[in-house]
PDB file of C-alpha atoms in Angstrom:
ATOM      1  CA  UNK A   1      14.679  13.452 -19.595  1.00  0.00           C
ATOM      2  CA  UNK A   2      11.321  11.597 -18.188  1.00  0.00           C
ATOM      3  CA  UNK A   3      11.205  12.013 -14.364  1.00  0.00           C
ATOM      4  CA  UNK A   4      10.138   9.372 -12.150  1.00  0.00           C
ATOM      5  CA  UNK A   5       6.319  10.066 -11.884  1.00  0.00           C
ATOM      6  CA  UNK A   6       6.084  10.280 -15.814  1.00  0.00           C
ATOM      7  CA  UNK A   7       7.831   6.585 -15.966  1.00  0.00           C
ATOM      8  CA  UNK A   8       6.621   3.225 -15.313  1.00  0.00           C
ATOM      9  CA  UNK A   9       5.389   2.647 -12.388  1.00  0.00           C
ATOM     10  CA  UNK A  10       3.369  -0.515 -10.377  1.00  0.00           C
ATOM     11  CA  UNK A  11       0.960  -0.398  -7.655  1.00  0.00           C
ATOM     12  CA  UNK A  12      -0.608  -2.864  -5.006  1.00  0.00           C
ATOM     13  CA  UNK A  13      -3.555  -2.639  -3.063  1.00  0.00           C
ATOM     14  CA  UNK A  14      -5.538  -5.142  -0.916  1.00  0.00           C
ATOM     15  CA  UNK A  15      -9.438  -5.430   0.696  1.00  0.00           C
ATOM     16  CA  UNK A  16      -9.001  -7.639   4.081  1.00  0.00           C
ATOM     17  CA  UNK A  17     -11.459  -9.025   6.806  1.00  0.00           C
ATOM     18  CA  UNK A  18     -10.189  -6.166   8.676  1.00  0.00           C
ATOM     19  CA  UNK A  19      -7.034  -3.548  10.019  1.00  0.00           C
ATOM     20  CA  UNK A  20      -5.704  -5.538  12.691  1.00  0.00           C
ATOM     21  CA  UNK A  21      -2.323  -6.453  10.431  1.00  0.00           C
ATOM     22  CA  UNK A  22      -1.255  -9.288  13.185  1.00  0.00           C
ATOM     23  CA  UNK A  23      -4.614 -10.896  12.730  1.00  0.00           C
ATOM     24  CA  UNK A  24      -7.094  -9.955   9.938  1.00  0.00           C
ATOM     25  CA  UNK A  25      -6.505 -11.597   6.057  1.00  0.00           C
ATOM     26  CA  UNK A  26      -6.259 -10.590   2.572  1.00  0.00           C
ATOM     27  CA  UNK A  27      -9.838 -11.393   0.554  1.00  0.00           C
ATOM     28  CA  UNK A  28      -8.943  -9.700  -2.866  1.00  0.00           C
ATOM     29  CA  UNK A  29      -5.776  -8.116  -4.102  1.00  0.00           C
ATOM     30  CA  UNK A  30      -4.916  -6.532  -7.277  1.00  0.00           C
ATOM     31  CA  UNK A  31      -1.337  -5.348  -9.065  1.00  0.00           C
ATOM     32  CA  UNK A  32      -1.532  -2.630 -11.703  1.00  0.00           C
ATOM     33  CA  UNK A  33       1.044  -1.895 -13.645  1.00  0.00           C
ATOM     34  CA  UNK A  34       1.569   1.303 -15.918  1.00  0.00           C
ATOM     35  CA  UNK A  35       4.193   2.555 -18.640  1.00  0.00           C
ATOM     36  CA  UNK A  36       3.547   5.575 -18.217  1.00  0.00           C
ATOM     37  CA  UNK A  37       0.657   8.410 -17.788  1.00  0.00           C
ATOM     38  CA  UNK A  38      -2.314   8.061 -19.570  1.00  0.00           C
ATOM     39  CA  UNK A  39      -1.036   4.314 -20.835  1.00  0.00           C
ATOM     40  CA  UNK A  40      -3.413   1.546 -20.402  1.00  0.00           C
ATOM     41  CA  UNK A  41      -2.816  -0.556 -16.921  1.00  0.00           C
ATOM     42  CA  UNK A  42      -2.064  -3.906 -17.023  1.00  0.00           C
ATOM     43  CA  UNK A  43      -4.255  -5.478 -14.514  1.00  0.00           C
ATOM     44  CA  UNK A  44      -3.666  -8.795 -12.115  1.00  0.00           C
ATOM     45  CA  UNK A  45      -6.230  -9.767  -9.555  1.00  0.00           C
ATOM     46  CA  UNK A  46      -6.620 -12.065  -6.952  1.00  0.00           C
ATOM     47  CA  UNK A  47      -9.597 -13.294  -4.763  1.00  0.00           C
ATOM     48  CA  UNK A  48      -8.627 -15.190  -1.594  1.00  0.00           C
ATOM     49  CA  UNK A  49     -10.835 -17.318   0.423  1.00  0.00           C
ATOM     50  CA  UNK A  50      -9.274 -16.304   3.476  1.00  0.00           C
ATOM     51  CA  UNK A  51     -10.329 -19.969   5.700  1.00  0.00           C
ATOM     52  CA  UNK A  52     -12.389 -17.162   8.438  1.00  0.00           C
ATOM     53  CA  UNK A  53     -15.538 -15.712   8.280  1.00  0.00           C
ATOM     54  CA  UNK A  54     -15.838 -11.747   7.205  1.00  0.00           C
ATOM     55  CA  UNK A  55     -16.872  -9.547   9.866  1.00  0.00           C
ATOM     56  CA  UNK A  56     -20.232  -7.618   8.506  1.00  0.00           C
ATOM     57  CA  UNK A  57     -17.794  -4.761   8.711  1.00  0.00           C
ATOM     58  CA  UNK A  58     -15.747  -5.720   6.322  1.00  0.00           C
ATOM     59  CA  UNK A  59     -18.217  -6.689   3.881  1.00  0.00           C
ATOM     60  CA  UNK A  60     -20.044  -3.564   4.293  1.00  0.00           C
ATOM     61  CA  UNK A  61     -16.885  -1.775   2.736  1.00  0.00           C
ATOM     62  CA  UNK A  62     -15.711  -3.983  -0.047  1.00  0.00           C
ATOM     63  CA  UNK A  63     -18.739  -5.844  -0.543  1.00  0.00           C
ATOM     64  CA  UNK A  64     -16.858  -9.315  -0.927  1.00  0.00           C
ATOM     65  CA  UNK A  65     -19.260 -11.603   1.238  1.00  0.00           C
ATOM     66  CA  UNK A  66     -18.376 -15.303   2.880  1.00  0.00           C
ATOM     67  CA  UNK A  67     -20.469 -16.598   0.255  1.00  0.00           C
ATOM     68  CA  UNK A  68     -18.829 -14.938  -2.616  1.00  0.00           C
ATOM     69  CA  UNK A  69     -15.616 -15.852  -1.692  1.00  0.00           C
ATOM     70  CA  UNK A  70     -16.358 -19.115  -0.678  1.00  0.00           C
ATOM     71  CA  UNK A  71     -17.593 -20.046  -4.366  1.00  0.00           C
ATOM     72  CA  UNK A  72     -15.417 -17.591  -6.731  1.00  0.00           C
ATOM     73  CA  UNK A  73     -11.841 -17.412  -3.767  1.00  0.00           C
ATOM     74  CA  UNK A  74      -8.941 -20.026  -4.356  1.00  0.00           C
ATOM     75  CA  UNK A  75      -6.892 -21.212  -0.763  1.00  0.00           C
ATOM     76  CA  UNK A  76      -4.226 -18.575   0.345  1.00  0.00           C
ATOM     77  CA  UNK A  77      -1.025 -20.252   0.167  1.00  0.00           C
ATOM     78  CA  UNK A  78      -0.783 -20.310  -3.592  1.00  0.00           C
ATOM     79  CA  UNK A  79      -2.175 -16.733  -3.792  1.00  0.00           C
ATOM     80  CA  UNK A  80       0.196 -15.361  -1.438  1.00  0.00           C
ATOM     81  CA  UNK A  81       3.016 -16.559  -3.045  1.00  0.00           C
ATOM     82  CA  UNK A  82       1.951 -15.497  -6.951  1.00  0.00           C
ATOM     83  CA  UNK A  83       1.265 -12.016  -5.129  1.00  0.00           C
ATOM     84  CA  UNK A  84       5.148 -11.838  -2.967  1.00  0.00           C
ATOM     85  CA  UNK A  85       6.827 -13.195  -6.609  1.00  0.00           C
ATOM     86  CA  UNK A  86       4.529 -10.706  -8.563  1.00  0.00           C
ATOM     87  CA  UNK A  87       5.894  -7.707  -6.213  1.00  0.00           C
ATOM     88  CA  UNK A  88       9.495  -9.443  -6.386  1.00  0.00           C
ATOM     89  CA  UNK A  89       9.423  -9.414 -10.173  1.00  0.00           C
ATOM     90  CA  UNK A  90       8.546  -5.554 -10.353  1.00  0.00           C
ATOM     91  CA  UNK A  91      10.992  -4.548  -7.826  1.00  0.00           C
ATOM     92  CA  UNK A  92      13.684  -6.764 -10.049  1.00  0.00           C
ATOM     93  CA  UNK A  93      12.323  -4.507 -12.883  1.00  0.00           C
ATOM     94  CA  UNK A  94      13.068  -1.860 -11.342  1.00  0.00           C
ATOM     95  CA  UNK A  95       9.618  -0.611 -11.151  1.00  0.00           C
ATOM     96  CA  UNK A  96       8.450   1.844  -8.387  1.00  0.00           C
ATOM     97  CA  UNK A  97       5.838   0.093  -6.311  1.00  0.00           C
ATOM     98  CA  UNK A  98       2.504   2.754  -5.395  1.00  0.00           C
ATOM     99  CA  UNK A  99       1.239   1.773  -2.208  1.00  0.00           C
ATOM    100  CA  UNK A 100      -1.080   3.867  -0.125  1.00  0.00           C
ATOM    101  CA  UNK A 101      -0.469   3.507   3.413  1.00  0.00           C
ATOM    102  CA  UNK A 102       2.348   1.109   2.730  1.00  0.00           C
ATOM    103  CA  UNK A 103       2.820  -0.091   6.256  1.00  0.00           C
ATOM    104  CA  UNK A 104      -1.068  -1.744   6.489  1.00  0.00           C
ATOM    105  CA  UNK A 105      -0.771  -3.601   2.914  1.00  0.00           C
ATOM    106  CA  UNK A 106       2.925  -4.936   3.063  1.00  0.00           C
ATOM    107  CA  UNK A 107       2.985  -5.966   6.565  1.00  0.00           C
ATOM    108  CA  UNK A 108      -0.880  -7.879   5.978  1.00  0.00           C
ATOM    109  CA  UNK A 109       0.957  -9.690   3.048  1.00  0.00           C
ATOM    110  CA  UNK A 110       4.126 -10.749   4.739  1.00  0.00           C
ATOM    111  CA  UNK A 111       2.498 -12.160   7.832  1.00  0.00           C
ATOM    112  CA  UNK A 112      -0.225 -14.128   5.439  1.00  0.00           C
ATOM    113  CA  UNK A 113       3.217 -15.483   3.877  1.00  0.00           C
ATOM    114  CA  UNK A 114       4.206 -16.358   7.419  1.00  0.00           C
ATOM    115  CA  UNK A 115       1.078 -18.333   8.167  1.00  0.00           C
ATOM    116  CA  UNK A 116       0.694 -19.819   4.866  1.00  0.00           C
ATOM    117  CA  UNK A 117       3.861 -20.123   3.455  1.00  0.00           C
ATOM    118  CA  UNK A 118       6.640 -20.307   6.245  1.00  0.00           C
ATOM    119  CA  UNK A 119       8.195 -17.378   4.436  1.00  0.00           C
ATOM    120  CA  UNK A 120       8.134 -13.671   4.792  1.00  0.00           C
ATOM    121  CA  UNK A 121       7.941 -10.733   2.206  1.00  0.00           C
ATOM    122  CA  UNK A 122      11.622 -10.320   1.956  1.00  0.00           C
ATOM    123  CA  UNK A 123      12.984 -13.662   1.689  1.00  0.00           C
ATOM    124  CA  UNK A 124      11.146 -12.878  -1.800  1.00  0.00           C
ATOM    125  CA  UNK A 125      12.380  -9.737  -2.314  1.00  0.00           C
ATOM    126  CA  UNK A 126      16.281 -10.843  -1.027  1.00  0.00           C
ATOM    127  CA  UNK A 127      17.803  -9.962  -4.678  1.00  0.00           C
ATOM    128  CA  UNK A 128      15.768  -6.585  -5.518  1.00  0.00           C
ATOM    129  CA  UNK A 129      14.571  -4.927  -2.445  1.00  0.00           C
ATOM    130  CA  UNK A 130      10.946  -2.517  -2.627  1.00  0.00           C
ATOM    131  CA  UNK A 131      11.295   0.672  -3.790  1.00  0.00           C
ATOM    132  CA  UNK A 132       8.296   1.793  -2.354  1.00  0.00           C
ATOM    133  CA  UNK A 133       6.437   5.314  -3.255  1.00  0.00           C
ATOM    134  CA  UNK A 134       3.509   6.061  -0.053  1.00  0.00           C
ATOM    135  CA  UNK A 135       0.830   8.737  -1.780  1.00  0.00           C
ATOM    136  CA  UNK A 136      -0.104   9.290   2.154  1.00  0.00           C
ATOM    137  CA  UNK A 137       3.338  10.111   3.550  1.00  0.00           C
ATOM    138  CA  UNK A 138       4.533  11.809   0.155  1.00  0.00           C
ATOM    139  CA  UNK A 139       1.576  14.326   0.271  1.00  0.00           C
ATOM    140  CA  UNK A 140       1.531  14.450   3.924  1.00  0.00           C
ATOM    141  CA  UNK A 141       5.385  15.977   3.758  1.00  0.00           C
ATOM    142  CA  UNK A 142       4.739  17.560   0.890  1.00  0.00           C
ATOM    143  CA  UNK A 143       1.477  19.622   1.869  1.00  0.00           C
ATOM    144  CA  UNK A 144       2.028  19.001   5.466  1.00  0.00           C
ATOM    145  CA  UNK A 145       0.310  22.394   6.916  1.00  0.00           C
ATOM    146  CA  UNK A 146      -3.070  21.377   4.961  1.00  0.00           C
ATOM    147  CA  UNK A 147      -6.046  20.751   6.956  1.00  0.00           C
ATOM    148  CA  UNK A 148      -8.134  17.558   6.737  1.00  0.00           C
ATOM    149  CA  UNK A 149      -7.940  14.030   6.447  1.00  0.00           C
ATOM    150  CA  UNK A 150      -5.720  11.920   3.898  1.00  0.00           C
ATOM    151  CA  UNK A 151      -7.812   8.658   2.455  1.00  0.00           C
ATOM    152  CA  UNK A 152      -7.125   8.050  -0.603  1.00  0.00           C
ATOM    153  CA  UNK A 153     -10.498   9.433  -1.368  1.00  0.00           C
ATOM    154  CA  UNK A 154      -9.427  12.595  -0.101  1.00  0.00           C
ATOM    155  CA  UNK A 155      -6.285  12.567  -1.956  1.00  0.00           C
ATOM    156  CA  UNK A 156      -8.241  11.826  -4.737  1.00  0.00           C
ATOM    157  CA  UNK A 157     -10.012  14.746  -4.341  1.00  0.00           C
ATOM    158  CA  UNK A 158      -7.247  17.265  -3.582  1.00  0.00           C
ATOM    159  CA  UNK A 159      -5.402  16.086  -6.863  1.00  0.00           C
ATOM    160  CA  UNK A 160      -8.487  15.569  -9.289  1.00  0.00           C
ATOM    161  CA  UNK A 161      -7.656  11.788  -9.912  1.00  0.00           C
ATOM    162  CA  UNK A 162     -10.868   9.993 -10.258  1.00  0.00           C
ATOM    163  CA  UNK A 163     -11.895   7.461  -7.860  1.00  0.00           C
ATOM    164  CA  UNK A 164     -13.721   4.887  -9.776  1.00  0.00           C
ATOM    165  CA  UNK A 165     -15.012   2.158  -7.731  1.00  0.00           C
ATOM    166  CA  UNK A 166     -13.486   2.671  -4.124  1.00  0.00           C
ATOM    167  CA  UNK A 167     -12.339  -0.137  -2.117  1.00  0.00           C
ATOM    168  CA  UNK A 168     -12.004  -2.464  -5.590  1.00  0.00           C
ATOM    169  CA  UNK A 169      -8.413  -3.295  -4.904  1.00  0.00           C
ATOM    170  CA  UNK A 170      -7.949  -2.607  -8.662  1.00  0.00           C
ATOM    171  CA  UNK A 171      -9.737   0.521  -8.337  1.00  0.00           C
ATOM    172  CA  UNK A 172      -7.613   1.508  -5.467  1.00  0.00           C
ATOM    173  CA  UNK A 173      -4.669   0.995  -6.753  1.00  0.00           C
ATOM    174  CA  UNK A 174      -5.061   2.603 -10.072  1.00  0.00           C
ATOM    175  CA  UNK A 175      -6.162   5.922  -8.162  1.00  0.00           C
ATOM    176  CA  UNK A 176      -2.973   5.981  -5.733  1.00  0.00           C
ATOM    177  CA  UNK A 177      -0.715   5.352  -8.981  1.00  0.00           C
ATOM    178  CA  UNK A 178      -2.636   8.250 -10.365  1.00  0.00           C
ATOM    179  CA  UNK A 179      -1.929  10.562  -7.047  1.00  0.00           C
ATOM    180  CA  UNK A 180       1.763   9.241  -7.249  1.00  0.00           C
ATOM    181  CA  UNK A 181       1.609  11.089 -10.411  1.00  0.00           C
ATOM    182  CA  UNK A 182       0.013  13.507  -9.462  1.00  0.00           C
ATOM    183  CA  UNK A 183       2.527  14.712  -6.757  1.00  0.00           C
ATOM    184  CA  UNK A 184       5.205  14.515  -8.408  1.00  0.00           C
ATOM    185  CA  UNK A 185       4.190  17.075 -10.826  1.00  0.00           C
ATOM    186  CA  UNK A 186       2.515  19.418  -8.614  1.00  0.00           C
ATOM    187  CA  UNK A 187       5.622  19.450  -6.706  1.00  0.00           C
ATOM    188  CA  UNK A 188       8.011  18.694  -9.279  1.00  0.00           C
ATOM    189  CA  UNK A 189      10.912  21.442  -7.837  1.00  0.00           C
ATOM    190  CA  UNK A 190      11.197  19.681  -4.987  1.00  0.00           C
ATOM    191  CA  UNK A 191      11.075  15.876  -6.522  1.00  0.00           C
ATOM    192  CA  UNK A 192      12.351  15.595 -10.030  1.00  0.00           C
ATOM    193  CA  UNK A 193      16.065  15.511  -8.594  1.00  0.00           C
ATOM    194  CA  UNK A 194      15.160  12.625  -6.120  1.00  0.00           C
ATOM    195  CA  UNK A 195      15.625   9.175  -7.900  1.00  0.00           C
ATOM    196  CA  UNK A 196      13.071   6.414  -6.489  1.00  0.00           C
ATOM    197  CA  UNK A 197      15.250   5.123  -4.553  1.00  0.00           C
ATOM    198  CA  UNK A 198      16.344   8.308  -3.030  1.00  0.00           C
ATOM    199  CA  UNK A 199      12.758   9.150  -2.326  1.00  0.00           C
ATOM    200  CA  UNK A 200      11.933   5.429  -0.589  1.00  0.00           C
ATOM    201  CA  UNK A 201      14.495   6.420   1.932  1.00  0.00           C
ATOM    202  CA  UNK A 202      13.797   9.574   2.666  1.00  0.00           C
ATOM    203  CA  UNK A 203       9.883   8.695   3.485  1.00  0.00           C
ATOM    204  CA  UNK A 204      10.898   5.994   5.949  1.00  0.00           C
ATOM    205  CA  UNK A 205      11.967   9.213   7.677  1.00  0.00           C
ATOM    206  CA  UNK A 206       9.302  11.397   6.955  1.00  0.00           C
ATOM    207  CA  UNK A 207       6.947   8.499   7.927  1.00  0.00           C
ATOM    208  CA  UNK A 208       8.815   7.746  11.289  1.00  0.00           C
ATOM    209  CA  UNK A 209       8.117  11.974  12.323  1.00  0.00           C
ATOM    210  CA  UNK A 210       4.516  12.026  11.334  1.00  0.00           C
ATOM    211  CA  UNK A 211       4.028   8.830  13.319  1.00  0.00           C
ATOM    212  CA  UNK A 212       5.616  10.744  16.071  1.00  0.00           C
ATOM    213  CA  UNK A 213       3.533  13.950  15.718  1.00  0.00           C
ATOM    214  CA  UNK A 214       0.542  11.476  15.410  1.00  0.00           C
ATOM    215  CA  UNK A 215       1.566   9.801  18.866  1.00  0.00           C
ATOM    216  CA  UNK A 216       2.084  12.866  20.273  1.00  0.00           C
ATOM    217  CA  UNK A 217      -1.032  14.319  19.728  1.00  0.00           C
ATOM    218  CA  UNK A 218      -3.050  10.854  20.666  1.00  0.00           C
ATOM    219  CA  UNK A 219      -1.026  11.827  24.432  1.00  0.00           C
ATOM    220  CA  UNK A 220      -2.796  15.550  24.774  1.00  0.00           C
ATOM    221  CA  UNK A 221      -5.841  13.919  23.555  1.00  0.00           C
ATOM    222  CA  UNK A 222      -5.413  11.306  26.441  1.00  0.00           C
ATOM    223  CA  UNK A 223      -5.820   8.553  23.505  1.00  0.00           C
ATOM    224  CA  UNK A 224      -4.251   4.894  24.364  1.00  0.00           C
ATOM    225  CA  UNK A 225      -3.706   4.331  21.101  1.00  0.00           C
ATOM    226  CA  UNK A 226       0.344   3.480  19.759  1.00  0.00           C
ATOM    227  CA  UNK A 227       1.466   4.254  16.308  1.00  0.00           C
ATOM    228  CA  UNK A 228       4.270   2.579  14.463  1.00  0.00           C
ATOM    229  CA  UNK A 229       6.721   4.889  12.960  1.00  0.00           C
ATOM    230  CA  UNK A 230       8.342   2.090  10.895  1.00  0.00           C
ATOM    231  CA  UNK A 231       7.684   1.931   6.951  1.00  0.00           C
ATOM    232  CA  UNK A 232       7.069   0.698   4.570  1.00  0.00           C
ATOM    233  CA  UNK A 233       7.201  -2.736   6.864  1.00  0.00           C
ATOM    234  CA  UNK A 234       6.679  -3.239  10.082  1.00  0.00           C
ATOM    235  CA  UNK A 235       8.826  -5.399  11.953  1.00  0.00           C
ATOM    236  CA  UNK A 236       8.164  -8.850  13.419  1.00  0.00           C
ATOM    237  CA  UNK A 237       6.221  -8.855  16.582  1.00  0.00           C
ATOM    238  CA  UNK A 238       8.782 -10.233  19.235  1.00  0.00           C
ATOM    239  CA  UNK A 239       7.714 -14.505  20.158  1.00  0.00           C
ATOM    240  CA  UNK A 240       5.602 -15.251  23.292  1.00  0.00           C
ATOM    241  CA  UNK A 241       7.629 -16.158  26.364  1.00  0.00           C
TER     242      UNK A 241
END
């Protein structure tokens, strides 16, 4: 029997003008899609001239300047919705979706299909819902007494899947599929009887205590900073009065 993490799987991954997910905009994003380990990915990319300048910042990470995108980036509203029916049509596959720190990337994309499409992420995915697989909360369950910090350059590093090209939304993705992978074999006896589905469940749980650990430990630390414990979506900010 093939288990999950030897299957198909898809991931998604997106560079943006920043991390603010109410506010910043998607610049590049990139689908990769894999039948199973060691296959060759199937590749889709998209380059977004988000309408706003990129803060230095930004550019200083993925390199994808106002210039560049300007010239070689097509208008958001059609790229938004070939990304949300792209997603849709994996989910109705029935293909896991990979992506790291879940929360950041799907909530960015549904509230770019709010302001340029009068939509939202799961009016597209009404008929197959995600079935989402988090590298960050998986190993951060899984391995939760390790020490250190969990990028996906870390994660990388702790499961010897090679990073080729960080913070290439293509590149990015391909390496969380890989640590998807990766997990699930390292700790197979504790996954390999958890479908998908089972699994995208359980992390909205496991996500919703570390974001409660996290919290607490921002209050001893006398940081002002709140942390969402919903996943793999956060929910609508409530309207202005």
């Amino acid at each position: 029997m093939t288990h999950w993490y030897d299957g198909p799987l898809a991931a998604f991954d997106t560079e943006t003008t920043g991390v603010d997910v109410e506010q910043d905009r998607i610049v590049s994003a990139a689908l990769v899609v894999q039948d199973a380990p060691g296959g060759r990915p199937r590749i889709t990319r998209w380059l977004v001239n988000p309408g706003v300048p990129v803060p230095p910042g930004a550019v200083e990470v993925h390199g994808l300047t106002d210039d560049h995108l300007q010239r070689n980036g097509r208008w958001p509203a059609p790229v938004m919705e070939e990304i949300a029916r792209s997603l849709a049509e994996q989910c109705a596959a029935a293909r896991p979706l990979v992506v790291m720190n879940a929360p950041f990337d799907l909530t960015l994309l549904d509230r770019e299909l709010r302001r340029h499409r009068a939509s939202s992420l799961s009016r597209y995915l009404d008929r197959s819902p995600l079935c989402v697989l988090d590298p960050r909360v998986l190993d951060k369950h899984l391995d939760r007494y390790r020490k250190g910090r969990r990028t996906l350059a870390d994660l990388c590093a702790q499961y010897e899947v090679v990073l080729d090209g960080a913070h290439d939304a293509a590149a990015d993705a391909l390496a969380a599929l890989e640590v998807v992978r990766a997990v699930g074999r390292r700790f197979a006896a504790r996954m390999e009887r958890l479908s998908p589905a089972e699994l995208h469940t359980l992390q909205a749980v496991w996500h919703a205590a570390q974001a409660r650990g996290l919290q607490a430990w921002f209050a001893r630390s006398g940081t002002p900073e709140a942390v969402d414990p919903a996943w793999p979506l956060r929910p609508d900010l409530p309207a202005a009065a």
